[in-house]
Tab-separated table of C-alpha atoms in Angstrom:
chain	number	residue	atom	x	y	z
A	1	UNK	CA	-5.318	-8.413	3.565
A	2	UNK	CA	-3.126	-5.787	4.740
A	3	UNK	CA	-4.912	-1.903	4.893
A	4	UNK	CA	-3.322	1.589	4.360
A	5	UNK	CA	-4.383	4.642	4.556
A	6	UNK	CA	-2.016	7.024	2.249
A	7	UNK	CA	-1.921	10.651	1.129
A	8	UNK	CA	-0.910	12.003	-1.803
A	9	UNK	CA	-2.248	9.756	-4.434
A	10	UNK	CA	-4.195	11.288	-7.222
A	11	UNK	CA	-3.452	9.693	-10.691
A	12	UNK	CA	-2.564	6.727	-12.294
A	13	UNK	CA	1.193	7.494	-11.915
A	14	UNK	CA	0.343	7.156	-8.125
A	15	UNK	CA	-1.248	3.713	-8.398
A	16	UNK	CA	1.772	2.283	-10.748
A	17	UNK	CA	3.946	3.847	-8.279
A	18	UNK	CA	3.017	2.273	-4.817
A	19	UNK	CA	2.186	-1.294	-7.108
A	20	UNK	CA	5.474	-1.334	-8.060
A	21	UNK	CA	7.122	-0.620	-4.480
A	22	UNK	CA	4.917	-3.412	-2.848
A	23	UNK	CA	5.827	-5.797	-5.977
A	24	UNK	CA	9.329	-4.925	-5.547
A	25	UNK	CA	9.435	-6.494	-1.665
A	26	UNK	CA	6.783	-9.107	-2.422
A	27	UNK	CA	6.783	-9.516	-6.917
A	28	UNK	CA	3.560	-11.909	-6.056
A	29	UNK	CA	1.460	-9.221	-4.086
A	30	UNK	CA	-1.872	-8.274	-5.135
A	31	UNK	CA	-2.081	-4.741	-5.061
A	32	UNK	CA	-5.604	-2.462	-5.029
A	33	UNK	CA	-5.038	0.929	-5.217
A	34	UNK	CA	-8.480	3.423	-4.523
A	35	UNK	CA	-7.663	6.139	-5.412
A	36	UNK	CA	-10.789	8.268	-3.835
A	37	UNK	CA	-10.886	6.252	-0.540
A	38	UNK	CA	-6.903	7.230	-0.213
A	39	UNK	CA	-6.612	3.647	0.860
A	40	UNK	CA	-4.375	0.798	-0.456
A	41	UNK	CA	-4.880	-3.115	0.548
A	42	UNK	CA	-2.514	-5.352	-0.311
A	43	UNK	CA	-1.923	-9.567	-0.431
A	44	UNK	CA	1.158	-10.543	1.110
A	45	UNK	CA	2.827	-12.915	3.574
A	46	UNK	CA	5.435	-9.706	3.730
A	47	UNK	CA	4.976	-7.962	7.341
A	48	UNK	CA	2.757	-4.625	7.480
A	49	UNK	CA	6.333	-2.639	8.543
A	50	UNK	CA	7.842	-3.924	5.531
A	51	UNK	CA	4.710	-2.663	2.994
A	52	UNK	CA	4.523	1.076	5.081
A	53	UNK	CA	8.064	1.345	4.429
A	54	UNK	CA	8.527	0.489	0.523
A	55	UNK	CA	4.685	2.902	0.320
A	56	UNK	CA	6.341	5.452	2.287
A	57	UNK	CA	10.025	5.240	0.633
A	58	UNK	CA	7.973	6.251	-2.399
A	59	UNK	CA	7.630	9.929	-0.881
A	60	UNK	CA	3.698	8.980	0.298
A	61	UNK	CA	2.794	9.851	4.206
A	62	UNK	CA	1.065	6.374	4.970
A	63	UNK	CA	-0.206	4.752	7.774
A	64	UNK	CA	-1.072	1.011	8.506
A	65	UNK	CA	-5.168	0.431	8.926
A	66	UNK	CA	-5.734	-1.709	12.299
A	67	UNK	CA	-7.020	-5.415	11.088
A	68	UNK	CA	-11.030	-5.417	12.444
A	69	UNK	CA	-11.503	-8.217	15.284
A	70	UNK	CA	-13.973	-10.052	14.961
């Protein structure tokens, strides 16, 4: 699970909006959008630079979230 912290989003418009860029790279990504957390995880085999840049290509400043080591 890749996690990204993005401002900006506030509505539902927001949530269809960044789904649909991810799905557009990777059509079989699973997409959770949270709204209040500003944070967006997402299933793919697609690399993180790929995901920031369709998220940010949608006019959203976004950054990638640092996978925790365990």
């Amino acid at each position: 699970m890749k996690v990204f912290k993005v401002e900006g989003m506030t509505c539902d418009h927001c949530v269809r909006a960044i789904t649909g860029a991810v799905q557009a790279i990777d059509a079989s990504a699973q997409v959770q959008v949270d709204l209040a957390a500003g944070e967006v995880r997402v299933r793919t085999s697609h690399p993180v630079d790929q995901v920031l840049a369709a998220i940010i290509d949608e006019g959203y400043k976004a950054e990638a979230v640092p996978a925790a080591r365990t």
